[in-house]
Structure formats: structure tokens, C-alpha cells
GROMACS .gro file of C-alpha atoms in nm:
model
   96
    1UNK     CA    1   0.319  -1.070   0.292
    2UNK     CA    2  -0.043  -0.959   0.261
    3UNK     CA    3  -0.186  -0.653   0.438
    4UNK     CA    4  -0.561  -0.593   0.446
    5UNK     CA    5  -0.724  -0.261   0.536
    6UNK     CA    6  -0.969  -0.249   0.824
    7UNK     CA    7  -1.335  -0.281   0.731
    8UNK     CA    8  -1.407  -0.010   0.987
    9UNK     CA    9  -1.217   0.250   0.784
   10UNK     CA   10  -1.372   0.479   0.526
   11UNK     CA   11  -1.417   0.323   0.182
   12UNK     CA   12  -1.338  -0.033   0.297
   13UNK     CA   13  -1.672  -0.148   0.444
   14UNK     CA   14  -1.756  -0.417   0.187
   15UNK     CA   15  -1.432  -0.461  -0.002
   16UNK     CA   16  -1.116  -0.369   0.191
   17UNK     CA   17  -0.800  -0.262   0.012
   18UNK     CA   18  -0.508  -0.507   0.005
   19UNK     CA   19  -0.133  -0.463  -0.037
   20UNK     CA   20   0.081  -0.767  -0.113
   21UNK     CA   21   0.458  -0.740  -0.079
   22UNK     CA   22   0.660  -0.981  -0.291
   23UNK     CA   23   1.027  -1.034  -0.371
   24UNK     CA   24   1.028  -0.822  -0.687
   25UNK     CA   25   0.753  -0.565  -0.617
   26UNK     CA   26   0.417  -0.492  -0.461
   27UNK     CA   27   0.058  -0.543  -0.569
   28UNK     CA   28  -0.211  -0.299  -0.458
   29UNK     CA   29  -0.574  -0.406  -0.487
   30UNK     CA   30  -0.842  -0.140  -0.446
   31UNK     CA   31  -1.170  -0.329  -0.498
   32UNK     CA   32  -1.502  -0.170  -0.585
   33UNK     CA   33  -1.863  -0.274  -0.607
   34UNK     CA   34  -1.867  -0.333  -0.983
   35UNK     CA   35  -1.501  -0.300  -1.066
   36UNK     CA   36  -1.170  -0.254  -0.896
   37UNK     CA   37  -0.811  -0.158  -0.952
   38UNK     CA   38  -0.513  -0.388  -0.925
   39UNK     CA   39  -0.170  -0.239  -0.973
   40UNK     CA   40   0.161  -0.423  -0.960
   41UNK     CA   41   0.472  -0.209  -0.922
   42UNK     CA   42   0.835  -0.324  -0.935
   43UNK     CA   43   1.048  -0.188  -0.652
   44UNK     CA   44   1.293  -0.017  -0.887
   45UNK     CA   45   1.012   0.186  -1.049
   46UNK     CA   46   0.882   0.326  -0.717
   47UNK     CA   47   1.013   0.681  -0.690
   48UNK     CA   48   0.862   0.767  -0.349
   49UNK     CA   49   0.644   0.633  -0.068
   50UNK     CA   50   0.445   0.863   0.160
   51UNK     CA   51   0.253   0.763   0.469
   52UNK     CA   52  -0.002   0.959   0.672
   53UNK     CA   53  -0.037   0.824   1.025
   54UNK     CA   54  -0.279   1.028   1.234
   55UNK     CA   55  -0.280   0.998   1.613
   56UNK     CA   56  -0.636   0.862   1.599
   57UNK     CA   57  -0.768   0.674   1.298
   58UNK     CA   58  -0.634   0.468   1.013
   59UNK     CA   59  -0.324   0.534   0.806
   60UNK     CA   60  -0.291   0.607   0.435
   61UNK     CA   61   0.001   0.503   0.214
   62UNK     CA   62   0.086   0.651  -0.128
   63UNK     CA   63   0.317   0.508  -0.391
   64UNK     CA   64   0.459   0.720  -0.674
   65UNK     CA   65   0.582   0.544  -0.987
   66UNK     CA   66   0.631   0.654  -1.347
   67UNK     CA   67   0.445   0.979  -1.283
   68UNK     CA   68   0.145   0.801  -1.129
   69UNK     CA   69   0.014   0.792  -0.775
   70UNK     CA   70  -0.151   0.493  -0.610
   71UNK     CA   71  -0.313   0.546  -0.270
   72UNK     CA   72  -0.459   0.302  -0.017
   73UNK     CA   73  -0.633   0.391   0.310
   74UNK     CA   74  -0.739   0.197   0.619
   75UNK     CA   75  -0.421   0.032   0.741
   76UNK     CA   76  -0.274   0.037   1.090
   77UNK     CA   77   0.030   0.254   1.159
   78UNK     CA   78   0.249  -0.053   1.210
   79UNK     CA   79   0.131  -0.202   0.877
   80UNK     CA   80   0.217   0.109   0.671
   81UNK     CA   81   0.557   0.138   0.842
   82UNK     CA   82   0.629  -0.231   0.766
   83UNK     CA   83   0.522  -0.186   0.403
   84UNK     CA   84   0.740   0.125   0.363
   85UNK     CA   85   1.042  -0.052   0.516
   86UNK     CA   86   0.987  -0.356   0.293
   87UNK     CA   87   0.976  -0.130  -0.015
   88UNK     CA   88   1.292   0.055   0.087
   89UNK     CA   89   1.473  -0.278   0.134
   90UNK     CA   90   1.343  -0.401  -0.202
   91UNK     CA   91   1.458  -0.082  -0.373
   92UNK     CA   92   1.809  -0.120  -0.227
   93UNK     CA   93   1.822  -0.486  -0.342
   94UNK     CA   94   1.709  -0.383  -0.692
   95UNK     CA   95   1.984  -0.119  -0.714
   96UNK     CA   96   2.256  -0.335  -0.561
   0.00000   0.00000   0.00000
């Protein structure tokens, strides 16, 4: 499933961030004006997922893997909760 950050959120006016959940992992795309970052992470290499969901405003989700941190901002609270649940299910499938 593909989740796209709101264009109204900070840093996503022209090129919104995207998170794509797949069967074996997730892909995070943080575009930029002249370049961008695309990171694909397998579920079994994700050590932690953190979400910040303020009462007012857009949510931020952070993925920790292999000593690195990937962060995406501008998603709805329901989107980041769905993404986190999908990752937790994928991690349990990868272990099982």
C-alpha cells in the first residue's frame, strides 16, 4: 500500500514524502528539488518504529535499522498507525 504525505505539511509542498508497504519490506521516498532519498528496508532489519502524533498537525514516523534512522513527516495519525501495524505484522512473519 502507498501512503503519501500531505502537501500542506512542512517540507512536502512540492514533493511529498511517500511510504510504500510491501510483502517483504517498506520503501521510503523523501524527494527533493534536485535530488532525493529512496530507502528500502526489509522488515527483519527494522529494529524499532517510533511515531509522533500531535493533537493538532501532521504525524512523523521514524524507522531504525542497522544503526540508521529514516524519518518521514506529514502523514495523518491513522496512516502512521497503519504503517506501524503493517511493519509489526511483517516483522512477526519474518521471524516466524
